PDB file of N, CA and C in Angstrom:
ATOM      1  N   UNK A  17     -29.465  -8.736  -9.721  1.00  0.00           N
ATOM      2  CA  UNK A  17     -28.213  -9.158  -9.338  1.00  0.00           C
ATOM      3  C   UNK A  17     -27.652  -7.969  -8.586  1.00  0.00           C
ATOM      4  N   UNK A  18     -26.959  -8.446  -7.460  1.00  0.00           N
ATOM      5  CA  UNK A  18     -26.148  -7.441  -6.732  1.00  0.00           C
ATOM      6  C   UNK A  18     -24.853  -7.188  -7.378  1.00  0.00           C
ATOM      7  N   UNK A  19     -24.369  -5.809  -7.294  1.00  0.00           N
ATOM      8  CA  UNK A  19     -23.166  -5.616  -7.775  1.00  0.00           C
ATOM      9  C   UNK A  19     -21.958  -6.282  -6.907  1.00  0.00           C
ATOM     10  N   UNK A  20     -20.842  -6.384  -7.472  1.00  0.00           N
ATOM     11  CA  UNK A  20     -19.781  -6.995  -6.730  1.00  0.00           C
ATOM     12  C   UNK A  20     -19.186  -5.977  -5.667  1.00  0.00           C
ATOM     13  N   UNK A  21     -18.831  -6.507  -4.554  1.00  0.00           N
ATOM     14  CA  UNK A  21     -18.165  -5.508  -3.558  1.00  0.00           C
ATOM     15  C   UNK A  21     -16.984  -4.942  -4.267  1.00  0.00           C
ATOM     16  N   UNK A  22     -16.581  -3.616  -3.756  1.00  0.00           N
ATOM     17  CA  UNK A  22     -15.484  -2.891  -4.268  1.00  0.00           C
ATOM     18  C   UNK A  22     -14.305  -3.019  -3.299  1.00  0.00           C
ATOM     19  N   UNK A  23     -13.142  -3.612  -3.913  1.00  0.00           N
ATOM     20  CA  UNK A  23     -12.015  -3.614  -3.027  1.00  0.00           C
ATOM     21  C   UNK A  23     -11.361  -2.452  -2.972  1.00  0.00           C
ATOM     22  N   UNK A  24     -10.769  -1.904  -1.927  1.00  0.00           N
ATOM     23  CA  UNK A  24     -10.098  -0.627  -1.787  1.00  0.00           C
ATOM     24  C   UNK A  24      -9.024  -0.771  -0.727  1.00  0.00           C
ATOM     25  N   UNK A  25      -7.979  -0.029  -0.878  1.00  0.00           N
ATOM     26  CA  UNK A  25      -6.841  -0.051  -0.029  1.00  0.00           C
ATOM     27  C   UNK A  25      -7.008   1.438   0.862  1.00  0.00           C
ATOM     28  N   UNK A  26      -6.903   1.316   2.195  1.00  0.00           N
ATOM     29  CA  UNK A  26      -6.833   2.648   2.908  1.00  0.00           C
ATOM     30  C   UNK A  26      -5.468   2.429   3.672  1.00  0.00           C
ATOM     31  N   UNK A  27      -4.777   3.531   3.603  1.00  0.00           N
ATOM     32  CA  UNK A  27      -3.314   3.851   4.278  1.00  0.00           C
ATOM     33  C   UNK A  27      -3.547   4.700   5.290  1.00  0.00           C
ATOM     34  N   UNK A  28      -3.203   4.571   6.480  1.00  0.00           N
ATOM     35  CA  UNK A  28      -3.297   5.363   7.661  1.00  0.00           C
ATOM     36  C   UNK A  28      -2.053   5.764   8.134  1.00  0.00           C
ATOM     37  N   UNK A  29      -1.597   6.995   7.697  1.00  0.00           N
ATOM     38  CA  UNK A  29      -0.145   7.415   7.998  1.00  0.00           C
ATOM     39  C   UNK A  29       0.044   7.461   9.488  1.00  0.00           C
ATOM     40  N   UNK A  30      -0.903   8.075  10.190  1.00  0.00           N
ATOM     41  CA  UNK A  30      -0.568   8.321  11.644  1.00  0.00           C
ATOM     42  C   UNK A  30      -0.247   6.885  12.448  1.00  0.00           C
ATOM     43  N   UNK A  31      -0.957   5.882  11.941  1.00  0.00           N
ATOM     44  CA  UNK A  31      -0.716   4.512  12.761  1.00  0.00           C
ATOM     45  C   UNK A  31      -0.050   3.598  11.840  1.00  0.00           C
ATOM     46  N   UNK A  32       0.457   4.135  10.702  1.00  0.00           N
ATOM     47  CA  UNK A  32       1.242   3.326   9.799  1.00  0.00           C
ATOM     48  C   UNK A  32       0.763   1.884   9.496  1.00  0.00           C
ATOM     49  N   UNK A  33      -0.522   2.025   8.996  1.00  0.00           N
ATOM     50  CA  UNK A  33      -1.248   0.612   8.799  1.00  0.00           C
ATOM     51  C   UNK A  33      -1.911   0.850   7.287  1.00  0.00           C
ATOM     52  N   UNK A  34      -1.905  -0.263   6.764  1.00  0.00           N
ATOM     53  CA  UNK A  34      -2.623  -0.626   5.443  1.00  0.00           C
ATOM     54  C   UNK A  34      -3.799  -1.479   5.684  1.00  0.00           C
ATOM     55  N   UNK A  35      -4.787  -1.165   5.410  1.00  0.00           N
ATOM     56  CA  UNK A  35      -6.127  -1.836   5.468  1.00  0.00           C
ATOM     57  C   UNK A  35      -6.662  -2.178   4.008  1.00  0.00           C
ATOM     58  N   UNK A  36      -7.038  -3.364   3.740  1.00  0.00           N
ATOM     59  CA  UNK A  36      -7.647  -3.889   2.433  1.00  0.00           C
ATOM     60  C   UNK A  36      -9.095  -4.212   2.874  1.00  0.00           C
ATOM     61  N   UNK A  37     -10.053  -3.542   2.140  1.00  0.00           N
ATOM     62  CA  UNK A  37     -11.459  -3.813   2.233  1.00  0.00           C
ATOM     63  C   UNK A  37     -11.966  -4.508   1.074  1.00  0.00           C
ATOM     64  N   UNK A  38     -13.016  -5.335   1.145  1.00  0.00           N
ATOM     65  CA  UNK A  38     -13.947  -5.741   0.050  1.00  0.00           C
ATOM     66  C   UNK A  38     -15.150  -5.249   0.536  1.00  0.00           C
ATOM     67  N   UNK A  39     -15.621  -4.135  -0.073  1.00  0.00           N
ATOM     68  CA  UNK A  39     -16.815  -3.630   0.450  1.00  0.00           C
ATOM     69  C   UNK A  39     -16.786  -2.961   1.743  1.00  0.00           C
ATOM     70  N   UNK A  40     -17.532  -3.409   2.824  1.00  0.00           N
ATOM     71  CA  UNK A  40     -17.277  -3.109   4.127  1.00  0.00           C
ATOM     72  C   UNK A  40     -16.556  -4.072   4.913  1.00  0.00           C
ATOM     73  N   UNK A  41     -16.190  -5.038   4.371  1.00  0.00           N
ATOM     74  CA  UNK A  41     -15.377  -6.357   5.057  1.00  0.00           C
ATOM     75  C   UNK A  41     -13.968  -5.981   4.918  1.00  0.00           C
ATOM     76  N   UNK A  42     -13.344  -5.961   6.085  1.00  0.00           N
ATOM     77  CA  UNK A  42     -11.902  -5.953   6.400  1.00  0.00           C
ATOM     78  C   UNK A  42     -11.200  -7.160   5.972  1.00  0.00           C
ATOM     79  N   UNK A  43     -10.418  -7.243   4.990  1.00  0.00           N
ATOM     80  CA  UNK A  43      -9.814  -8.562   4.604  1.00  0.00           C
ATOM     81  C   UNK A  43      -8.442  -8.545   5.267  1.00  0.00           C
ATOM     82  N   UNK A  44      -7.794  -7.544   5.376  1.00  0.00           N
ATOM     83  CA  UNK A  44      -6.517  -7.567   6.095  1.00  0.00           C
ATOM     84  C   UNK A  44      -5.948  -6.382   6.402  1.00  0.00           C
ATOM     85  N   UNK A  45      -4.880  -6.420   7.536  1.00  0.00           N
ATOM     86  CA  UNK A  45      -4.427  -5.113   7.986  1.00  0.00           C
ATOM     87  C   UNK A  45      -2.958  -5.343   8.326  1.00  0.00           C
ATOM     88  N   UNK A  46      -2.054  -4.519   7.590  1.00  0.00           N
ATOM     89  CA  UNK A  46      -0.657  -4.876   7.612  1.00  0.00           C
ATOM     90  C   UNK A  46       0.025  -3.469   8.044  1.00  0.00           C
ATOM     91  N   UNK A  47       1.153  -3.757   8.906  1.00  0.00           N
ATOM     92  CA  UNK A  47       2.083  -2.622   9.264  1.00  0.00           C
ATOM     93  C   UNK A  47       2.728  -2.098   8.067  1.00  0.00           C
ATOM     94  N   UNK A  48       3.097  -0.735   7.971  1.00  0.00           N
ATOM     95  CA  UNK A  48       3.760  -0.251   6.852  1.00  0.00           C
ATOM     96  C   UNK A  48       4.653   0.674   7.232  1.00  0.00           C
ATOM     97  N   UNK A  49       5.577   1.343   6.510  1.00  0.00           N
ATOM     98  CA  UNK A  49       6.390   2.556   6.718  1.00  0.00           C
ATOM     99  C   UNK A  49       5.916   3.524   5.682  1.00  0.00           C
ATOM    100  N   UNK A  50       5.840   4.810   6.226  1.00  0.00           N
ATOM    101  CA  UNK A  50       5.490   5.855   5.417  1.00  0.00           C
ATOM    102  C   UNK A  50       6.645   6.934   5.234  1.00  0.00           C
ATOM    103  N   UNK A  51       6.358   8.143   4.398  1.00  0.00           N
ATOM    104  CA  UNK A  51       7.414   8.906   4.127  1.00  0.00           C
ATOM    105  C   UNK A  51       7.866   9.776   5.464  1.00  0.00           C
ATOM    106  N   UNK A  52       9.188  10.198   5.399  1.00  0.00           N
ATOM    107  CA  UNK A  52       9.754  10.962   6.483  1.00  0.00           C
ATOM    108  C   UNK A  52       9.062  12.150   6.505  1.00  0.00           C
ATOM    109  N   UNK A  53       9.063  12.925   7.544  1.00  0.00           N
ATOM    110  CA  UNK A  53       8.514  14.295   7.925  1.00  0.00           C
ATOM    111  C   UNK A  53       8.932  15.219   6.691  1.00  0.00           C
ATOM    112  N   UNK A  54      10.131  15.090   6.305  1.00  0.00           N
ATOM    113  CA  UNK A  54      10.792  15.937   5.100  1.00  0.00           C
ATOM    114  C   UNK A  54      10.332  15.673   3.702  1.00  0.00           C
ATOM    115  N   UNK A  55       9.789  14.299   3.586  1.00  0.00           N
ATOM    116  CA  UNK A  55       9.311  13.791   2.293  1.00  0.00           C
ATOM    117  C   UNK A  55       7.939  12.833   2.571  1.00  0.00           C
ATOM    118  N   UNK A  56       7.065  13.503   3.156  1.00  0.00           N
ATOM    119  CA  UNK A  56       5.903  12.806   3.690  1.00  0.00           C
ATOM    120  C   UNK A  56       4.961  12.223   2.551  1.00  0.00           C
ATOM    121  N   UNK A  57       4.377  11.030   2.774  1.00  0.00           N
ATOM    122  CA  UNK A  57       3.443  10.224   1.990  1.00  0.00           C
ATOM    123  C   UNK A  57       2.222  11.329   1.700  1.00  0.00           C
ATOM    124  N   UNK A  58       1.989  11.645   0.309  1.00  0.00           N
ATOM    125  CA  UNK A  58       0.933  12.461   0.103  1.00  0.00           C
ATOM    126  C   UNK A  58      -0.450  12.012   0.567  1.00  0.00           C
ATOM    127  N   UNK A  59      -1.289  12.828   1.191  1.00  0.00           N
ATOM    128  CA  UNK A  59      -2.769  12.480   1.443  1.00  0.00           C
ATOM    129  C   UNK A  59      -3.505  12.511   0.208  1.00  0.00           C
ATOM    130  N   UNK A  60      -4.514  11.828   0.089  1.00  0.00           N
ATOM    131  CA  UNK A  60      -5.486  11.822  -1.181  1.00  0.00           C
ATOM    132  C   UNK A  60      -6.060  10.603  -1.537  1.00  0.00           C
ATOM    133  N   UNK A  61      -6.742  10.652  -2.782  1.00  0.00           N
ATOM    134  CA  UNK A  61      -7.404   9.472  -3.231  1.00  0.00           C
ATOM    135  C   UNK A  61      -6.578   9.243  -4.580  1.00  0.00           C
ATOM    136  N   UNK A  62      -6.294   7.895  -4.640  1.00  0.00           N
ATOM    137  CA  UNK A  62      -5.387   7.470  -5.852  1.00  0.00           C
ATOM    138  C   UNK A  62      -5.939   6.039  -6.269  1.00  0.00           C
ATOM    139  N   UNK A  63      -5.211   5.484  -7.150  1.00  0.00           N
ATOM    140  CA  UNK A  63      -5.643   4.144  -7.670  1.00  0.00           C
ATOM    141  C   UNK A  63      -4.422   3.381  -7.978  1.00  0.00           C
ATOM    142  N   UNK A  64      -4.540   1.981  -7.927  1.00  0.00           N
ATOM    143  CA  UNK A  64      -3.365   1.263  -8.288  1.00  0.00           C
ATOM    144  C   UNK A  64      -3.228   1.312  -9.797  1.00  0.00           C
ATOM    145  N   UNK A  65      -2.176   1.784 -10.436  1.00  0.00           N
ATOM    146  CA  UNK A  65      -1.808   1.974 -11.834  1.00  0.00           C
ATOM    147  C   UNK A  65      -1.142   1.031 -12.446  1.00  0.00           C
ATOM    148  N   UNK A  66      -0.147   0.412 -11.595  1.00  0.00           N
ATOM    149  CA  UNK A  66       0.667  -0.619 -12.351  1.00  0.00           C
ATOM    150  C   UNK A  66       1.014  -1.651 -11.215  1.00  0.00           C
ATOM    151  N   UNK A  67       1.241  -2.899 -11.785  1.00  0.00           N
ATOM    152  CA  UNK A  67       1.844  -3.941 -10.805  1.00  0.00           C
ATOM    153  C   UNK A  67       3.107  -4.636 -11.484  1.00  0.00           C
ATOM    154  N   UNK A  68       4.104  -4.630 -10.588  1.00  0.00           N
ATOM    155  CA  UNK A  68       5.397  -5.382 -11.149  1.00  0.00           C
ATOM    156  C   UNK A  68       5.873  -6.353 -10.165  1.00  0.00           C
ATOM    157  N   UNK A  69       6.096  -7.608 -10.599  1.00  0.00           N
ATOM    158  CA  UNK A  69       6.694  -8.605  -9.760  1.00  0.00           C
ATOM    159  C   UNK A  69       8.133  -8.534  -9.797  1.00  0.00           C
ATOM    160  N   UNK A  70       8.699  -8.757  -8.576  1.00  0.00           N
ATOM    161  CA  UNK A  70      10.317  -8.710  -8.487  1.00  0.00           C
ATOM    162  C   UNK A  70      10.722  -7.495  -8.908  1.00  0.00           C
ATOM    163  N   UNK A  71      10.449  -6.222  -8.590  1.00  0.00           N
ATOM    164  CA  UNK A  71      11.217  -4.969  -8.982  1.00  0.00           C
ATOM    165  C   UNK A  71      12.659  -4.968  -8.669  1.00  0.00           C
ATOM    166  N   UNK A  72      12.871  -5.677  -7.580  1.00  0.00           N
ATOM    167  CA  UNK A  72      14.153  -5.693  -6.975  1.00  0.00           C
ATOM    168  C   UNK A  72      14.726  -4.635  -6.149  1.00  0.00           C
ATOM    169  N   UNK A  73      15.835  -4.731  -5.482  1.00  0.00           N
ATOM    170  CA  UNK A  73      16.560  -3.751  -4.782  1.00  0.00           C
ATOM    171  C   UNK A  73      15.655  -3.274  -3.555  1.00  0.00           C
ATOM    172  N   UNK A  74      15.547  -1.937  -3.430  1.00  0.00           N
ATOM    173  CA  UNK A  74      14.875  -1.314  -2.252  1.00  0.00           C
ATOM    174  C   UNK A  74      13.268  -1.610  -2.440  1.00  0.00           C
ATOM    175  N   UNK A  75      12.938  -2.068  -3.554  1.00  0.00           N
ATOM    176  CA  UNK A  75      11.424  -2.186  -3.748  1.00  0.00           C
ATOM    177  C   UNK A  75      10.947  -3.504  -3.425  1.00  0.00           C
ATOM    178  N   UNK A  76      11.964  -4.385  -2.937  1.00  0.00           N
ATOM    179  CA  UNK A  76      11.534  -5.817  -2.538  1.00  0.00           C
ATOM    180  C   UNK A  76      11.010  -6.703  -3.538  1.00  0.00           C
ATOM    181  N   UNK A  77       9.968  -7.396  -3.255  1.00  0.00           N
ATOM    182  CA  UNK A  77       9.326  -8.544  -4.175  1.00  0.00           C
ATOM    183  C   UNK A  77       8.245  -8.003  -4.831  1.00  0.00           C
ATOM    184  N   UNK A  78       7.502  -6.959  -4.626  1.00  0.00           N
ATOM    185  CA  UNK A  78       6.303  -6.426  -5.495  1.00  0.00           C
ATOM    186  C   UNK A  78       6.307  -4.859  -5.389  1.00  0.00           C
ATOM    187  N   UNK A  79       5.749  -4.314  -6.438  1.00  0.00           N
ATOM    188  CA  UNK A  79       5.633  -2.826  -6.536  1.00  0.00           C
ATOM    189  C   UNK A  79       4.143  -2.705  -7.165  1.00  0.00           C
ATOM    190  N   UNK A  80       3.270  -2.014  -6.431  1.00  0.00           N
ATOM    191  CA  UNK A  80       2.077  -1.487  -6.913  1.00  0.00           C
ATOM    192  C   UNK A  80       2.117   0.100  -7.136  1.00  0.00           C
ATOM    193  N   UNK A  81       2.286   0.313  -8.326  1.00  0.00           N
ATOM    194  CA  UNK A  81       2.432   1.763  -8.538  1.00  0.00           C
ATOM    195  C   UNK A  81       1.216   2.585  -8.466  1.00  0.00           C
ATOM    196  N   UNK A  82       1.157   3.690  -7.958  1.00  0.00           N
ATOM    197  CA  UNK A  82       0.025   4.568  -7.739  1.00  0.00           C
ATOM    198  C   UNK A  82      -0.275   5.324  -9.000  1.00  0.00           C
ATOM    199  N   UNK A  83      -1.497   5.988  -8.995  1.00  0.00           N
ATOM    200  CA  UNK A  83      -1.725   6.893 -10.193  1.00  0.00           C
ATOM    201  C   UNK A  83      -1.156   8.156  -9.990  1.00  0.00           C
ATOM    202  N   UNK A  84      -0.484   8.384  -8.635  1.00  0.00           N
ATOM    203  CA  UNK A  84       0.399   9.541  -8.518  1.00  0.00           C
ATOM    204  C   UNK A  84       1.811   9.140  -8.881  1.00  0.00           C
ATOM    205  N   UNK A  85       2.359   9.712 -10.180  1.00  0.00           N
ATOM    206  CA  UNK A  85       3.641   9.214 -10.561  1.00  0.00           C
ATOM    207  C   UNK A  85       4.732   9.092  -9.587  1.00  0.00           C
ATOM    208  N   UNK A  86       5.535   8.234  -9.637  1.00  0.00           N
ATOM    209  CA  UNK A  86       6.728   7.945  -8.879  1.00  0.00           C
ATOM    210  C   UNK A  86       6.357   7.488  -7.463  1.00  0.00           C
ATOM    211  N   UNK A  87       5.004   7.349  -6.931  1.00  0.00           N
ATOM    212  CA  UNK A  87       4.752   6.773  -5.599  1.00  0.00           C
ATOM    213  C   UNK A  87       4.157   5.383  -5.831  1.00  0.00           C
ATOM    214  N   UNK A  88       4.318   4.478  -4.767  1.00  0.00           N
ATOM    215  CA  UNK A  88       3.853   3.286  -4.807  1.00  0.00           C
ATOM    216  C   UNK A  88       3.727   2.605  -3.495  1.00  0.00           C
ATOM    217  N   UNK A  89       3.295   1.414  -3.503  1.00  0.00           N
ATOM    218  CA  UNK A  89       3.301   0.434  -2.396  1.00  0.00           C
ATOM    219  C   UNK A  89       4.009  -0.714  -2.694  1.00  0.00           C
ATOM    220  N   UNK A  90       5.219  -0.919  -1.836  1.00  0.00           N
ATOM    221  CA  UNK A  90       6.053  -1.832  -2.310  1.00  0.00           C
ATOM    222  C   UNK A  90       6.793  -2.526  -1.094  1.00  0.00           C
ATOM    223  N   UNK A  91       7.432  -3.651  -1.522  1.00  0.00           N
ATOM    224  CA  UNK A  91       8.172  -4.363  -0.235  1.00  0.00           C
ATOM    225  C   UNK A  91       9.434  -3.630  -0.067  1.00  0.00           C
ATOM    226  N   UNK A  92      10.363  -4.330   0.772  1.00  0.00           N
ATOM    227  CA  UNK A  92      11.597  -3.497   1.158  1.00  0.00           C
ATOM    228  C   UNK A  92      12.703  -4.564   1.375  1.00  0.00           C
ATOM    229  N   UNK A  93      13.870  -3.868   1.064  1.00  0.00           N
ATOM    230  CA  UNK A  93      15.094  -4.739   1.684  1.00  0.00           C
ATOM    231  C   UNK A  93      15.451  -4.152   3.013  1.00  0.00           C
ATOM    232  N   UNK A  94      14.707  -3.351   3.681  1.00  0.00           N
ATOM    233  CA  UNK A  94      15.050  -2.912   4.974  1.00  0.00           C
ATOM    234  C   UNK A  94      13.773  -3.005   5.878  1.00  0.00           C
ATOM    235  N   UNK A  95      13.482  -4.453   6.444  1.00  0.00           N
ATOM    236  CA  UNK A  95      12.303  -4.648   7.060  1.00  0.00           C
ATOM    237  C   UNK A  95      12.292  -3.932   8.357  1.00  0.00           C
ATOM    238  N   UNK A  96      13.558  -3.551   8.889  1.00  0.00           N
ATOM    239  CA  UNK A  96      13.409  -2.842  10.213  1.00  0.00           C
ATOM    240  C   UNK A  96      12.672  -1.460  10.168  1.00  0.00           C
ATOM    241  N   UNK A  97      12.535  -1.004   8.923  1.00  0.00           N
ATOM    242  CA  UNK A  97      11.995   0.302   8.625  1.00  0.00           C
ATOM    243  C   UNK A  97      10.500   0.329   8.937  1.00  0.00           C
ATOM    244  N   UNK A  98       9.735  -0.896   8.830  1.00  0.00           N
ATOM    245  CA  UNK A  98       8.529  -1.154   8.797  1.00  0.00           C
ATOM    246  C   UNK A  98       7.807  -0.487  10.027  1.00  0.00           C
ATOM    247  N   UNK A  99       6.819   0.355  10.145  1.00  0.00           N
ATOM    248  CA  UNK A  99       6.288   0.898  11.415  1.00  0.00           C
ATOM    249  C   UNK A  99       6.926   2.329  11.653  1.00  0.00           C
ATOM    250  N   UNK A 100       7.762   2.795  10.822  1.00  0.00           N
ATOM    251  CA  UNK A 100       8.357   4.105  10.958  1.00  0.00           C
ATOM    252  C   UNK A 100       8.208   5.029   9.807  1.00  0.00           C
ATOM    253  N   UNK A 101       8.568   6.163   9.952  1.00  0.00           N
ATOM    254  CA  UNK A 101       8.414   7.307   8.966  1.00  0.00           C
ATOM    255  C   UNK A 101      10.090   7.237   8.381  1.00  0.00           C
ATOM    256  N   UNK A 102      10.082   6.530   7.337  1.00  0.00           N
ATOM    257  CA  UNK A 102      11.509   6.239   6.698  1.00  0.00           C
ATOM    258  C   UNK A 102      11.697   6.448   5.230  1.00  0.00           C
ATOM    259  N   UNK A 103      10.616   6.536   4.423  1.00  0.00           N
ATOM    260  CA  UNK A 103      10.596   6.573   3.065  1.00  0.00           C
ATOM    261  C   UNK A 103      10.724   7.906   2.446  1.00  0.00           C
ATOM    262  N   UNK A 104      10.834   8.070   1.147  1.00  0.00           N
ATOM    263  CA  UNK A 104      10.962   9.328   0.356  1.00  0.00           C
ATOM    264  C   UNK A 104       9.478   9.734   0.028  1.00  0.00           C
ATOM    265  N   UNK A 105       8.505   8.985   0.536  1.00  0.00           N
ATOM    266  CA  UNK A 105       7.089   9.137   0.337  1.00  0.00           C
ATOM    267  C   UNK A 105       6.266   7.822  -0.075  1.00  0.00           C
ATOM    268  N   UNK A 106       6.942   6.845  -0.775  1.00  0.00           N
ATOM    269  CA  UNK A 106       6.125   5.662  -0.797  1.00  0.00           C
ATOM    270  C   UNK A 106       5.879   4.927   0.393  1.00  0.00           C
ATOM    271  N   UNK A 107       5.085   3.836   0.262  1.00  0.00           N
ATOM    272  CA  UNK A 107       4.655   2.975   1.375  1.00  0.00           C
ATOM    273  C   UNK A 107       5.297   1.619   1.340  1.00  0.00           C
ATOM    274  N   UNK A 108       5.980   1.411   2.404  1.00  0.00           N
ATOM    275  CA  UNK A 108       6.835   0.102   2.311  1.00  0.00           C
ATOM    276  C   UNK A 108       6.132  -0.790   3.305  1.00  0.00           C
ATOM    277  N   UNK A 109       6.154  -2.120   2.735  1.00  0.00           N
ATOM    278  CA  UNK A 109       5.409  -3.341   3.448  1.00  0.00           C
ATOM    279  C   UNK A 109       6.554  -4.391   3.520  1.00  0.00           C
ATOM    280  N   UNK A 110       6.284  -5.303   4.603  1.00  0.00           N
ATOM    281  CA  UNK A 110       7.114  -6.542   4.566  1.00  0.00           C
ATOM    282  C   UNK A 110       6.815  -7.241   3.349  1.00  0.00           C
ATOM    283  N   UNK A 111       7.891  -8.014   2.748  1.00  0.00           N
ATOM    284  CA  UNK A 111       7.731  -8.638   1.577  1.00  0.00           C
ATOM    285  C   UNK A 111       6.482  -9.616   1.496  1.00  0.00           C
ATOM    286  N   UNK A 112       6.317 -10.380   2.623  1.00  0.00           N
ATOM    287  CA  UNK A 112       5.438 -11.458   2.540  1.00  0.00           C
ATOM    288  C   UNK A 112       4.078 -10.856   2.532  1.00  0.00           C
ATOM    289  N   UNK A 113       3.784  -9.541   3.243  1.00  0.00           N
ATOM    290  CA  UNK A 113       2.478  -8.843   3.268  1.00  0.00           C
ATOM    291  C   UNK A 113       2.284  -8.226   1.932  1.00  0.00           C
ATOM    292  N   UNK A 114       3.332  -7.555   1.207  1.00  0.00           N
ATOM    293  CA  UNK A 114       2.981  -7.095  -0.059  1.00  0.00           C
ATOM    294  C   UNK A 114       2.730  -8.020  -1.251  1.00  0.00           C
ATOM    295  N   UNK A 115       3.224  -9.186  -0.936  1.00  0.00           N
ATOM    296  CA  UNK A 115       2.873 -10.355  -1.905  1.00  0.00           C
ATOM    297  C   UNK A 115       1.444 -10.703  -1.759  1.00  0.00           C
ATOM    298  N   UNK A 116       0.960 -10.743  -0.577  1.00  0.00           N
ATOM    299  CA  UNK A 116      -0.499 -11.110  -0.243  1.00  0.00           C
ATOM    300  C   UNK A 116      -1.348 -10.059  -0.874  1.00  0.00           C
ATOM    301  N   UNK A 117      -1.062  -8.884  -0.443  1.00  0.00           N
ATOM    302  CA  UNK A 117      -1.828  -7.615  -1.062  1.00  0.00           C
ATOM    303  C   UNK A 117      -1.744  -7.562  -2.585  1.00  0.00           C
ATOM    304  N   UNK A 118      -0.663  -7.788  -3.191  1.00  0.00           N
ATOM    305  CA  UNK A 118      -0.620  -7.850  -4.680  1.00  0.00           C
ATOM    306  C   UNK A 118      -1.617  -8.770  -5.186  1.00  0.00           C
ATOM    307  N   UNK A 119      -1.717 -10.043  -4.642  1.00  0.00           N
ATOM    308  CA  UNK A 119      -2.378 -11.044  -5.309  1.00  0.00           C
ATOM    309  C   UNK A 119      -3.909 -10.900  -5.104  1.00  0.00           C
ATOM    310  N   UNK A 120      -4.348  -9.697  -4.176  1.00  0.00           N
ATOM    311  CA  UNK A 120      -5.833  -9.525  -3.878  1.00  0.00           C
ATOM    312  C   UNK A 120      -6.171  -8.339  -4.590  1.00  0.00           C
ATOM    313  N   UNK A 121      -5.413  -7.449  -5.280  1.00  0.00           N
ATOM    314  CA  UNK A 121      -5.869  -6.156  -5.904  1.00  0.00           C
ATOM    315  C   UNK A 121      -5.522  -6.070  -7.485  1.00  0.00           C
ATOM    316  N   UNK A 122      -6.217  -5.393  -8.163  1.00  0.00           N
ATOM    317  CA  UNK A 122      -5.736  -5.346  -9.605  1.00  0.00           C
ATOM    318  C   UNK A 122      -5.673  -3.736  -9.736  1.00  0.00           C
ATOM    319  N   UNK A 123      -5.215  -3.478 -11.144  1.00  0.00           N
ATOM    320  CA  UNK A 123      -5.249  -2.046 -11.783  1.00  0.00           C
ATOM    321  C   UNK A 123      -6.563  -1.396 -11.463  1.00  0.00           C
ATOM    322  N   UNK A 124      -6.469  -0.296 -11.052  1.00  0.00           N
ATOM    323  CA  UNK A 124      -7.749   0.522 -10.740  1.00  0.00           C
ATOM    324  C   UNK A 124      -8.425   0.427  -9.418  1.00  0.00           C
ATOM    325  N   UNK A 125      -7.675  -0.400  -8.509  1.00  0.00           N
ATOM    326  CA  UNK A 125      -8.284  -0.488  -7.111  1.00  0.00           C
ATOM    327  C   UNK A 125      -8.073   0.885  -6.496  1.00  0.00           C
ATOM    328  N   UNK A 126      -8.842   1.475  -5.813  1.00  0.00           N
ATOM    329  CA  UNK A 126      -8.843   2.659  -4.996  1.00  0.00           C
ATOM    330  C   UNK A 126      -7.752   2.592  -3.966  1.00  0.00           C
ATOM    331  N   UNK A 127      -7.021   3.669  -3.800  1.00  0.00           N
ATOM    332  CA  UNK A 127      -6.112   3.739  -2.696  1.00  0.00           C
ATOM    333  C   UNK A 127      -6.291   5.101  -1.947  1.00  0.00           C
ATOM    334  N   UNK A 128      -6.642   5.104  -0.838  1.00  0.00           N
ATOM    335  CA  UNK A 128      -7.103   6.423  -0.128  1.00  0.00           C
ATOM    336  C   UNK A 128      -6.067   6.527   1.104  1.00  0.00           C
ATOM    337  N   UNK A 129      -5.130   7.439   0.900  1.00  0.00           N
ATOM    338  CA  UNK A 129      -4.309   7.793   1.973  1.00  0.00           C
ATOM    339  C   UNK A 129      -4.730   8.981   2.983  1.00  0.00           C
ATOM    340  N   UNK A 130      -4.794   8.483   4.352  1.00  0.00           N
ATOM    341  CA  UNK A 130      -5.340   9.527   5.077  1.00  0.00           C
ATOM    342  C   UNK A 130      -4.285   9.685   6.243  1.00  0.00           C
ATOM    343  N   UNK A 131      -4.609  10.764   7.059  1.00  0.00           N
ATOM    344  CA  UNK A 131      -3.670  10.969   8.146  1.00  0.00           C
ATOM    345  C   UNK A 131      -3.853   9.837   9.179  1.00  0.00           C
TER     346      UNK A 131
END
């Protein structure tokens, strides 16, 4: 019996893109906003720790909290910020994109943040 492919999220700060993989298969690629130069999104290997529907306000319609406290992938009430360096370190997505991502990952999904 073959093991199930492993879902993982790769966030590319320089291109401001989020990629979702299942094994080696790319399932989706989405634009995002990352941290400002004064509050950069931290590089490293993390995991999805929490999932919250409709956190509201600046967090849009979904929150995927990372294993790094106070950081997450979330929707936004400022869609014009997507594709820029705008946040305090979190990763912002269009609400319809974060809803798609939210439905495809679970707690424990690896999140790799690269330059």
